[in-house]
Coordinates of C-alpha atoms in Angstrom, one line a residue:
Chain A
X679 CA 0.0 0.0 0.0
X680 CA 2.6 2.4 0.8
X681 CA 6.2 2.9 -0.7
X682 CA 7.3 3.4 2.9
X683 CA 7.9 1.0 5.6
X684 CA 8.2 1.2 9.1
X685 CA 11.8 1.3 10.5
X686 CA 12.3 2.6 13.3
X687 CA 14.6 0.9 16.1
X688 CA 13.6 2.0 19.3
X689 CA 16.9 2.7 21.3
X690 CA 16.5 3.1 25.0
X691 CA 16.7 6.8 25.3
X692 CA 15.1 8.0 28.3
X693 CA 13.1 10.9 28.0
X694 CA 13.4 12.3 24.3
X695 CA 12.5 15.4 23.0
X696 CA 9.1 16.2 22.7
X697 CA 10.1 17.3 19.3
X698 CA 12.9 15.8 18.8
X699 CA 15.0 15.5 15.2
X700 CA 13.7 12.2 14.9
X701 CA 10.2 12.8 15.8
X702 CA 10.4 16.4 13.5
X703 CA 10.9 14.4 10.2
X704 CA 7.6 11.9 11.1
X705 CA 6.2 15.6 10.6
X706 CA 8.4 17.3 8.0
X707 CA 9.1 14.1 6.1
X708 CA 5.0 13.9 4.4
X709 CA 4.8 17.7 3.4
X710 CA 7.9 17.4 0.3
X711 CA 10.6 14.7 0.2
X712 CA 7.4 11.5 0.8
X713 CA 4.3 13.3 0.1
X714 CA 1.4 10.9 -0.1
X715 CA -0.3 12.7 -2.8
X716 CA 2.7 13.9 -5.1
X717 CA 5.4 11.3 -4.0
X718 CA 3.5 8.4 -3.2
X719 CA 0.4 8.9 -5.8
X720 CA -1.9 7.8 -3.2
X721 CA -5.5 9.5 -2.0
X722 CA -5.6 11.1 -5.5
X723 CA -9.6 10.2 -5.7
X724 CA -10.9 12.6 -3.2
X725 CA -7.7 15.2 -4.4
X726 CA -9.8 15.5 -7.8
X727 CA -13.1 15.4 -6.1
X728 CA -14.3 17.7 -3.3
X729 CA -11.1 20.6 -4.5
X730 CA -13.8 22.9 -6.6
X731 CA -13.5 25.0 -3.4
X732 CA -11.4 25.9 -1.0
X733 CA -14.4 26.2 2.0
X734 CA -15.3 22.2 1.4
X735 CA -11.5 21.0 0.9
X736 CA -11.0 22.5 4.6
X737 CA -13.1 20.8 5.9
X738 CA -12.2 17.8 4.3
X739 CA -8.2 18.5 5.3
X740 CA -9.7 19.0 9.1
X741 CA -11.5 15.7 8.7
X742 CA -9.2 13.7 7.4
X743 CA -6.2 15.0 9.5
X744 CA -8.8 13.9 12.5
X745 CA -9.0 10.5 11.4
X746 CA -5.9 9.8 10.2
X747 CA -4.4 11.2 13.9
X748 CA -7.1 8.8 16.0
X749 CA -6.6 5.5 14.0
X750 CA -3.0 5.9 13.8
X751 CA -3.5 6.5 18.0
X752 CA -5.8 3.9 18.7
X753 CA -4.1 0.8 16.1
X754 CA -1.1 2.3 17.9
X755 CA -2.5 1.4 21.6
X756 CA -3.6 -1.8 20.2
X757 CA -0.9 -3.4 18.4
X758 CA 0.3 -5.4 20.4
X759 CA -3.2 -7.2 21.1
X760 CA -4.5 -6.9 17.2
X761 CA -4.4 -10.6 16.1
X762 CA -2.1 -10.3 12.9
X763 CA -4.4 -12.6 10.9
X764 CA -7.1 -10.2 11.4
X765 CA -5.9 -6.8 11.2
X766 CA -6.7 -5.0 7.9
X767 CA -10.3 -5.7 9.3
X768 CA -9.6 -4.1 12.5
X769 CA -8.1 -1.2 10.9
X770 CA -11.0 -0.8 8.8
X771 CA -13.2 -0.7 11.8
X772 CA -11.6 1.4 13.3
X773 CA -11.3 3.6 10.6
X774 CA -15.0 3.8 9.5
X775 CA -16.0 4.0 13.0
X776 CA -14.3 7.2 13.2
X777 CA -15.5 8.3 9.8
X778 CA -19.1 7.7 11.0
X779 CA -18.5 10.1 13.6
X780 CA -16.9 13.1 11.6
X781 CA -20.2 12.5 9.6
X782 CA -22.3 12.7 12.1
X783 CA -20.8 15.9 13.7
X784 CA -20.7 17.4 10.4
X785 CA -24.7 16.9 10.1
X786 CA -25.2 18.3 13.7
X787 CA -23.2 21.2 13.7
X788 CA -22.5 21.9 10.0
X789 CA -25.3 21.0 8.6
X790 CA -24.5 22.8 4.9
X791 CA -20.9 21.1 4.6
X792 CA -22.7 17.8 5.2
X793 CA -24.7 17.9 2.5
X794 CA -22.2 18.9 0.3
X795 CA -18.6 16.2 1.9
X796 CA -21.2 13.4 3.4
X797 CA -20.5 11.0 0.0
X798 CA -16.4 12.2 0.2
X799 CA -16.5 11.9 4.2
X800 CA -17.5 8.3 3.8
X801 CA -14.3 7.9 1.0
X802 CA -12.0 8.5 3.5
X803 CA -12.7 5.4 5.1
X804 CA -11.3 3.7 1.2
X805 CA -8.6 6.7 1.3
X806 CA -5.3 4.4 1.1
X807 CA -3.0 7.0 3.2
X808 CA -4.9 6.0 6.0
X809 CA -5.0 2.7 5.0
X810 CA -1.1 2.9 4.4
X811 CA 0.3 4.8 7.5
X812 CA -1.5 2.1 9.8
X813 CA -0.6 -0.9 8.1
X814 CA 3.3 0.5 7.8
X815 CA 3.8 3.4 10.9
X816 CA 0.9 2.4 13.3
X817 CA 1.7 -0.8 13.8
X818 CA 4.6 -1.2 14.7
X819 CA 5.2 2.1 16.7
X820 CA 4.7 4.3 20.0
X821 CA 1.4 5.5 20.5
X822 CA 3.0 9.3 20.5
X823 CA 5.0 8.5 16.7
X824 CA 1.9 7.4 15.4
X825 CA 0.0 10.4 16.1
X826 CA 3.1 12.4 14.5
X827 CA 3.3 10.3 11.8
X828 CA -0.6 10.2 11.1
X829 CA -0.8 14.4 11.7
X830 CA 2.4 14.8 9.6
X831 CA 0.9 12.9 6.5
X832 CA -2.3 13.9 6.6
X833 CA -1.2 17.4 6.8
X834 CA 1.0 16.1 3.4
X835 CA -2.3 15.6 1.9
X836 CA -4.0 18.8 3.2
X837 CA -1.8 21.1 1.9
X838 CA -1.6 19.8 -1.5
X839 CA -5.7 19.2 -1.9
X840 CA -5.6 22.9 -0.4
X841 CA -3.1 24.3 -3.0
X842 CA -5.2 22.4 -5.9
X843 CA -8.5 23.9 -4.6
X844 CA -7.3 27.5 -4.4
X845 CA -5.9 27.7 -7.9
X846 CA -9.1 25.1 -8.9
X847 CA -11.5 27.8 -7.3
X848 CA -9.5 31.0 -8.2
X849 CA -9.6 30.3 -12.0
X850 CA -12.8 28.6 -12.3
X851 CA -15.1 30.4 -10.0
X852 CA -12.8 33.9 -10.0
X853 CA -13.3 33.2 -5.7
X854 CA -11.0 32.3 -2.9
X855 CA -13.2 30.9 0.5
X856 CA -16.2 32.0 -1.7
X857 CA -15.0 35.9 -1.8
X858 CA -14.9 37.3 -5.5
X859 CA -11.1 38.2 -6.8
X860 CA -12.3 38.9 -10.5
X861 CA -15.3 41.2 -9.5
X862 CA -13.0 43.1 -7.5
X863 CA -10.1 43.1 -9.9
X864 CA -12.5 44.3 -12.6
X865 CA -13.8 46.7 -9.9
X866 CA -10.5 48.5 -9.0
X867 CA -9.2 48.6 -12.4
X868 CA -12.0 48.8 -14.8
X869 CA -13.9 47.2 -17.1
X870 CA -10.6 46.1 -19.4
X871 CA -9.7 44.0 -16.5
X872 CA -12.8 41.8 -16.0
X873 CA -11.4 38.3 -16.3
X874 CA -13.1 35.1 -17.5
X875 CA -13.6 31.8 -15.4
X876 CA -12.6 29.1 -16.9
X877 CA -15.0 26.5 -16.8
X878 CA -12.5 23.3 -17.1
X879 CA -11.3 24.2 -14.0
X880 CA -14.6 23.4 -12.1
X881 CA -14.6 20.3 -13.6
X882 CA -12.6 16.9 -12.5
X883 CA -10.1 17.4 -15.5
X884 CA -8.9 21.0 -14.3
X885 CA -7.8 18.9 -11.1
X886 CA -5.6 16.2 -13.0
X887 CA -4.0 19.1 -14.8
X888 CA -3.5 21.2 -11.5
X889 CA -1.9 17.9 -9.6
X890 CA 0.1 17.2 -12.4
X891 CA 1.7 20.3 -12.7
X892 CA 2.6 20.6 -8.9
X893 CA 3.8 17.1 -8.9
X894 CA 6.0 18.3 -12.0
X895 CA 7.5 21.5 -10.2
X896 CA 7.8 19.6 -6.9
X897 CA 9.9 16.5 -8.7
X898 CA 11.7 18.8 -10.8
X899 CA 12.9 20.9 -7.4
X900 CA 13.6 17.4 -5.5
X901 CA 15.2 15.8 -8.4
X902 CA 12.7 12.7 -7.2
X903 CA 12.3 10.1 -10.0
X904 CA 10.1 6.9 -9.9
X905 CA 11.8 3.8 -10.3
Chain B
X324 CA 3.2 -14.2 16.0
X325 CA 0.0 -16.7 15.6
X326 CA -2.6 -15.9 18.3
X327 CA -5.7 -18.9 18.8
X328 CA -8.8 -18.8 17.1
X329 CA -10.4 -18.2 20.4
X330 CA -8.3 -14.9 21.0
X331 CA -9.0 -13.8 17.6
X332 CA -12.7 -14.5 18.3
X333 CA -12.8 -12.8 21.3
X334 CA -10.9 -9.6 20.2
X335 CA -13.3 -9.6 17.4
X336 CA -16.6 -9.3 19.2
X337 CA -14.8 -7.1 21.8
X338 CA -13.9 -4.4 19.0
X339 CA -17.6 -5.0 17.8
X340 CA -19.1 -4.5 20.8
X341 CA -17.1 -1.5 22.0
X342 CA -17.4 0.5 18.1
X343 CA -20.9 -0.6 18.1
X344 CA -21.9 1.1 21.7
X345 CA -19.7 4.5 20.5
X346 CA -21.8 5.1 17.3
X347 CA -24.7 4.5 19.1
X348 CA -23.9 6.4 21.7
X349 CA -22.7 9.4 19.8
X350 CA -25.9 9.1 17.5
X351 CA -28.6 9.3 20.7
X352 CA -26.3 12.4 21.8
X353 CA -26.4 14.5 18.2
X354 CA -29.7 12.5 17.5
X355 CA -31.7 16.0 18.3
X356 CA -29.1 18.3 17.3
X357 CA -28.8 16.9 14.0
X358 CA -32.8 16.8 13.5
X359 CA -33.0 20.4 14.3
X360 CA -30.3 21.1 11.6
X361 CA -32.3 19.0 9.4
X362 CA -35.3 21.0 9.8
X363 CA -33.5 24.4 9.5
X364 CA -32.7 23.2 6.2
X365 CA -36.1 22.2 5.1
X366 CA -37.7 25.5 6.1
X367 CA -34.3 27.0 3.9
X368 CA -35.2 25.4 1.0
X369 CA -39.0 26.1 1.4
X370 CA -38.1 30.1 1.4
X371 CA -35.5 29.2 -0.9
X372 CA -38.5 29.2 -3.5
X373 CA -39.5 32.8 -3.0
X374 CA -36.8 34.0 -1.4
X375 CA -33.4 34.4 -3.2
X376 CA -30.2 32.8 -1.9
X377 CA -28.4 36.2 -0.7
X378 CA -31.3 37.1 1.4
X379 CA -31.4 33.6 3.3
X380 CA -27.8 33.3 3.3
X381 CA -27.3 36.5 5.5
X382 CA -30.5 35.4 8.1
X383 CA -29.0 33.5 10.8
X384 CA -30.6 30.4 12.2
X385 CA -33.3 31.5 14.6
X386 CA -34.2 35.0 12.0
X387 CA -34.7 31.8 9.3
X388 CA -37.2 30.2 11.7
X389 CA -38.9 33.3 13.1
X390 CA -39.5 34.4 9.4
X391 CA -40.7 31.0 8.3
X392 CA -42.6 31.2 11.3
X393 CA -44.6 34.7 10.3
X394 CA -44.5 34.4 6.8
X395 CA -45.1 30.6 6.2
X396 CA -48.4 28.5 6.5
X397 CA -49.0 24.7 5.5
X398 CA -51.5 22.5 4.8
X399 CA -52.0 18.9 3.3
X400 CA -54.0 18.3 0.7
X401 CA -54.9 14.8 -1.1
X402 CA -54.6 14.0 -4.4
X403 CA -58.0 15.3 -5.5
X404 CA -57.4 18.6 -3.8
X405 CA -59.1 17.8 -0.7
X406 CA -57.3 19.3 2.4
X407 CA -56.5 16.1 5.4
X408 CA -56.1 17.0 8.9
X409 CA -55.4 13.5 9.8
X410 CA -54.1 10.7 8.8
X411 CA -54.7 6.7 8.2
X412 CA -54.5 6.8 11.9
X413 CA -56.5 9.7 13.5
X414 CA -52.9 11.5 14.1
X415 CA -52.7 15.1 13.1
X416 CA -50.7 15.9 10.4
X417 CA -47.9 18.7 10.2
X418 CA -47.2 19.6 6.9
X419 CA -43.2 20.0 7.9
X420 CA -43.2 17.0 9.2
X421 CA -44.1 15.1 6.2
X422 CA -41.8 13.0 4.8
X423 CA -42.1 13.6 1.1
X424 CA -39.3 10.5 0.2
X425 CA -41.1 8.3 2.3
X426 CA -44.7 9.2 0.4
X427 CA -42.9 9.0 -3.2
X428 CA -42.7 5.3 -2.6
X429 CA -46.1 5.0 -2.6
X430 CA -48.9 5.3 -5.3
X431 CA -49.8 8.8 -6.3
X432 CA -53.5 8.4 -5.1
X433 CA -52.1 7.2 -1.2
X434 CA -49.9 10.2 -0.9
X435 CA -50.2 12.9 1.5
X436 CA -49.1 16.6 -0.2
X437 CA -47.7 18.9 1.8
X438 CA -48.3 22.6 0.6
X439 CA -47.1 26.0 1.9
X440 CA -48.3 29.3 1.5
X441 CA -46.3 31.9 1.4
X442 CA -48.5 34.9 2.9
X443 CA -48.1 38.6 4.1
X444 CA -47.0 38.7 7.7
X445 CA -50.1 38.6 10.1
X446 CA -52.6 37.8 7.3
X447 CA -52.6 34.2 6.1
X448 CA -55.5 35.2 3.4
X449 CA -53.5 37.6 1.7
X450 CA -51.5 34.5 -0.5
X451 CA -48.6 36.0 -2.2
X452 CA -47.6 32.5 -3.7
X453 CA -48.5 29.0 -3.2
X454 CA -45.2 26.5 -3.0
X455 CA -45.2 23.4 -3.8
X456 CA -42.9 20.4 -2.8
X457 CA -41.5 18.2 -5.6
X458 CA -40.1 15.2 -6.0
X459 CA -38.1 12.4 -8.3
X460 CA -35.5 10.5 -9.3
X461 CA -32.1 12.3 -11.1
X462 CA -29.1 10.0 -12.4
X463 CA -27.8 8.4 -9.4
X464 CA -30.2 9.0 -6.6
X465 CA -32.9 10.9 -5.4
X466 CA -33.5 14.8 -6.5
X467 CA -36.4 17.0 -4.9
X468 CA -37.2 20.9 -4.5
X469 CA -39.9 23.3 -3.8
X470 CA -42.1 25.4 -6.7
X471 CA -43.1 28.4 -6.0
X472 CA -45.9 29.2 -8.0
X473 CA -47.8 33.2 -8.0
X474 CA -51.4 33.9 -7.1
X475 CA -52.4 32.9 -10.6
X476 CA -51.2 29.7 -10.1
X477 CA -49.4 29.4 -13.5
X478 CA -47.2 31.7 -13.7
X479 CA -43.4 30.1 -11.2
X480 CA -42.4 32.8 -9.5
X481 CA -39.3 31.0 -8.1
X482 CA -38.0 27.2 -7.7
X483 CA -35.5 25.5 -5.4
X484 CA -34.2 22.2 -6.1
X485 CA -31.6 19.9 -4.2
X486 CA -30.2 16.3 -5.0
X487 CA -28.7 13.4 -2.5
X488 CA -25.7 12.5 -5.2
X489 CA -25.5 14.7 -8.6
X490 CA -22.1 14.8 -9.9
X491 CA -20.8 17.8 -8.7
X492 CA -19.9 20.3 -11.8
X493 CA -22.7 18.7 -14.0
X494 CA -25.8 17.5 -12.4
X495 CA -25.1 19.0 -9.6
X496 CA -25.4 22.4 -11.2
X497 CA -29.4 21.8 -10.4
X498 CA -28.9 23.8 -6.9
X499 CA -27.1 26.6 -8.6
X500 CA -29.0 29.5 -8.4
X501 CA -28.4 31.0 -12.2
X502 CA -29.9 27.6 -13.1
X503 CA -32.6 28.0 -10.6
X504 CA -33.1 31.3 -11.9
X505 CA -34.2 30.3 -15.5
X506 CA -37.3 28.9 -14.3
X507 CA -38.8 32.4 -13.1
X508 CA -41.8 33.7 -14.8
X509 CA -42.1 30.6 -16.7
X510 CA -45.9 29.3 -17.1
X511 CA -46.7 25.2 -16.1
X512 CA -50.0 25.7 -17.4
X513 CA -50.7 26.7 -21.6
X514 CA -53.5 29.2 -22.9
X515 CA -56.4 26.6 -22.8
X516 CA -55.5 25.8 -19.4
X517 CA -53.7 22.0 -19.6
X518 CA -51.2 21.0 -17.7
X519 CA -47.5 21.4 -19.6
X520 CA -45.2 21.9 -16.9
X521 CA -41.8 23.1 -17.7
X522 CA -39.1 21.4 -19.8
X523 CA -35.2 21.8 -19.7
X524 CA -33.7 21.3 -22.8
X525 CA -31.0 19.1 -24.3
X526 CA -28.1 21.4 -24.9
X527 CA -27.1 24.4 -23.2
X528 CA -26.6 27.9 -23.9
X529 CA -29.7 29.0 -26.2
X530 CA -32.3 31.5 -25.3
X531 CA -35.9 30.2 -24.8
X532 CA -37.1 33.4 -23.1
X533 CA -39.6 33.6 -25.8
X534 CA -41.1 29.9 -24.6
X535 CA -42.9 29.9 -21.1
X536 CA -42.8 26.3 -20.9
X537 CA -39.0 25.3 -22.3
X538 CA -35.7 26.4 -20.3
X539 CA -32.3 25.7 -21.2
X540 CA -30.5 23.0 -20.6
X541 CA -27.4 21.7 -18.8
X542 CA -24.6 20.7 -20.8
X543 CA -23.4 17.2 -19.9
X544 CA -25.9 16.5 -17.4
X545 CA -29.5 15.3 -19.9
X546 CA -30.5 12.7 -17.8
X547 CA -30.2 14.9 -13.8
X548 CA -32.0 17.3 -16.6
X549 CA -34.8 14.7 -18.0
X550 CA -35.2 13.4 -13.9
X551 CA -36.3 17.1 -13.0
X552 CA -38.8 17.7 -15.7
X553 CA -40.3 14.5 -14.7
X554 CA -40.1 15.4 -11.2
X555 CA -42.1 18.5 -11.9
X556 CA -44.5 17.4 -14.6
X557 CA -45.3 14.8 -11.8
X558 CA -46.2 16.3 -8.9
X559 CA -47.6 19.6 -10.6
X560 CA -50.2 16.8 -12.0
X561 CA -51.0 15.5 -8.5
X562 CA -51.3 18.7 -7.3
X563 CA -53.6 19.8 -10.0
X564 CA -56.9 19.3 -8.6
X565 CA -55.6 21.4 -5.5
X566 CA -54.6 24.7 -7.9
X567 CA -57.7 24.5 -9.7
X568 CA -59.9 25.5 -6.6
X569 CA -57.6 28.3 -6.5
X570 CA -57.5 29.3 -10.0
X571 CA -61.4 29.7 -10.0
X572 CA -61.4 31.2 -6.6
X573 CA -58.5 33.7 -7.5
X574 CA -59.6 34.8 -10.6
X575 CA -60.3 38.4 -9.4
X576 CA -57.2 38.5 -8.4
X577 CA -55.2 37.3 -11.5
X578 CA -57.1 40.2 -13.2
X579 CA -55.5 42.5 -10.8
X580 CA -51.9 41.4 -11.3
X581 CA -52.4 41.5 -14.9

């Protein structure tokens, strides 16, 4: 599932760093050099889908930076009583257990986003970082990592589903959070200015073209090629 | 490391048992929360009809209730017009509380019809439009909305539609309100006084101002398209009988808008 595997050897160091070097790159490591979305190509469903806007993709970063941080925690407490035969189904429980619950905040107390996430909300449960980071980090580490490791790739995927939406919403809609850029470029500089929305961008394709161009600039900066 | 049968059993049913009582749990808690959102959205999408998007946006929860509250009546009516205070039961119906999905699964002539009248404040004879709820089946799931029709009960003076899974850019363009907008001052009834409802077109991007029953289209999305002229042409049908008391009754005061 992921490219990554676990290996970490626990030396006996008592009393580490709350933040230490070690712990910073569980963090650091998701955002560039092993991003789930650019590097590792995974969770690119939902990237395409709910990134029209950025308001919705938000919420959807918040969400699955939630769930990625309580399975990682919980598989963490848990590994060493998980029955190995059984524990892609655990983790799945687990998983959509927690993604049942975002849901049914979401329709209590934001009752709007619901309507428009609750079908993407339920993909996170099929998202494979989550999948990925508790077959390969979760289970094999401290309670403490794994809710590093979980925040820092989940905030991998937030920024990049963020970065797509803005440029996704800016060009298609002329909007950023829902306020108007083109109206108000249009506004302050006259009528020559007013700019047209580009309609591709609202749709899926816009978001393909959008990924593949960050993925381009980010491999060209990291010099990353796939083998 | 190979744990027993028995372990993996007995893990298994513990995880069940222990996921099982949180969602329950957490669904009792949010259980009334969640219905109250639920209902703030209903009454939303009934003003949504004669009310336009900005306007609602900008109300906050308890001004959208306290409005709806003023401004809003309901009754249900039968399929032959006839208004029903109770139902198959004795119970009292509330309009709000009728669960048009629920009633779509049964046969037109067993339905209850919910219908609101939008009415000035204080007054509930002085009808400024009649709305109607609709109902109906788009490409992937289930698509309803809310017609608002004027006093002259031909003439939409505004429509609100939602869907449960529309692809999003294409179908689900239904809840945008410039597409929302193209049904304004369109007519669901013709000249001689038969039924047409209102048609979107295949195709989009051609001006049918000058046809009060055709609206354009949405590109890439003919069949969420196809579902809502269904949907409408349905239930404006079963709630024919109902407008034609108040066609004869309001005649005086078509003549007046005219």
């Amino acid at each position: 599932m992921s490219t990554e595997t676990a290996q970490t050897t626990e030396v006996k160091q008592p009393a580490e760093a709350l933040l230490s070097k070690r712990r910073k790159k569980f963090i650091t490591d998701p955002l560039v050099d092993n991003n789930p979305i650019t590097i590792q190509v995974l969770g690119i469903c939902s990237a395409l889908a709910v990134t029209t806007q950025m308001q919705p993709t938000l919420v959807m970063a918040i969400s699955v930076i939630f769930v990625m941080v309580m399975a990682n925690l919980t598989i963490s407490l848990l590994r060493n009583t998980i029955p190995s035969r059984v524990r892609i189904i655990v983790q799945l429980a687990v998983v959509a257990t927690l993604v049942t619950l975002v849901n049914e905040i979401l329709k209590a107390f934001a009752f709007d986003m619901y309507k428009e996430l609750s079908v993407f909300i339920g993909l996170i449960i099929t998202n494979c970082i989550v999948m990925g980071r508790l077959e390969a980090f979760a289970l094999g580490n401290k309670p403490y990592d794994s809710i590093l490791d979980g925040f820092g790739s989940a905030l991998g995927y937030s920024w990049i589903i963020l970065a797509v939406a803005f440029f996704r919403e800016l060009l298609g809609s002329g909007s950023v959070f829902g306020v108007p850029v083109y109206e108000t470029v249009s506004g302050i500089f006259g009528e020559e200015f007013s700019l047209a929305t580009n309609g591709l961008m609202v749709s899926p394709v816009g978001a393909f073209i959008i990924l593949g161009l960050i993925i381009w600039v980010q491999r060209t900066k990291t010099g990353y090629v796939e083998h | 490391m190979q744990q027993s049968n028995a372990y993996i059993i007995t893990f298994s049913v513990i995880l069940t048992v222990v996921l099982g009582l949180l969602l329950s749990g957490t669904s009792q808690i949010l259980g009334p929360i969640q219905k109250k959102a639920v209902e703030l959205d209903t009454k939303k999408q009934i003003l949504g009809a004669v009310l336009d998007a900005e306007t609602i946006s900008k109300m906050s929860s308890e001004e959208v209730l306290e409005y709806y509250g003023k401004r809003i009546s309901s009754k249900v009516v039968d399929i032959n017009g006839q208004e029903i205070e109770k139902d198959s039961d004795g119970n009292p119906i509330v309009a709000e509380n009728v669960d048009i999905g629920k009633n779509y699964k049964k046969s037109p002539e067993n339905r209850e019809y919910p219908l609101f009248i939008f009415h000035e404040e204080g007054d509930e004879d002085s009808v400024e439009s009649f709305i109607i709820p609709v109902y109906g089946s788009g490409l992937w799931d289930n698509i309803w909305g809310y017609v608002a029709l004027q006093t002259d009960v031909i003439t939409i003076k505004g429509v609100t539609f939602g869907h449960a899974a529309e692809t999003p850019g294409l179908g689900a363009r239904i809840t945008a309100g410039n597409v929302q907008a193209r049904y304004d001052g369109k007519k669901i009834f013709d000249d001689a006084g038969e039924l047409v409802s209102v048609a979107m077109q295949k195709g989009e991007g051609k001006d049918y101002s000058g046809d009060p029953h055709k609206v354009d289209g949405l590109s890439g999305a003919t069949i969420t398209a196809n579902g809502v002229n269904d949907m409408l042409k349905n239930y404006l049908s079963h709630y024919k009988e109902y407008l034609k008391t108040k066609k004869s009754t309001g005649n005086s005061e078509v003549a007046s808008i005219n």
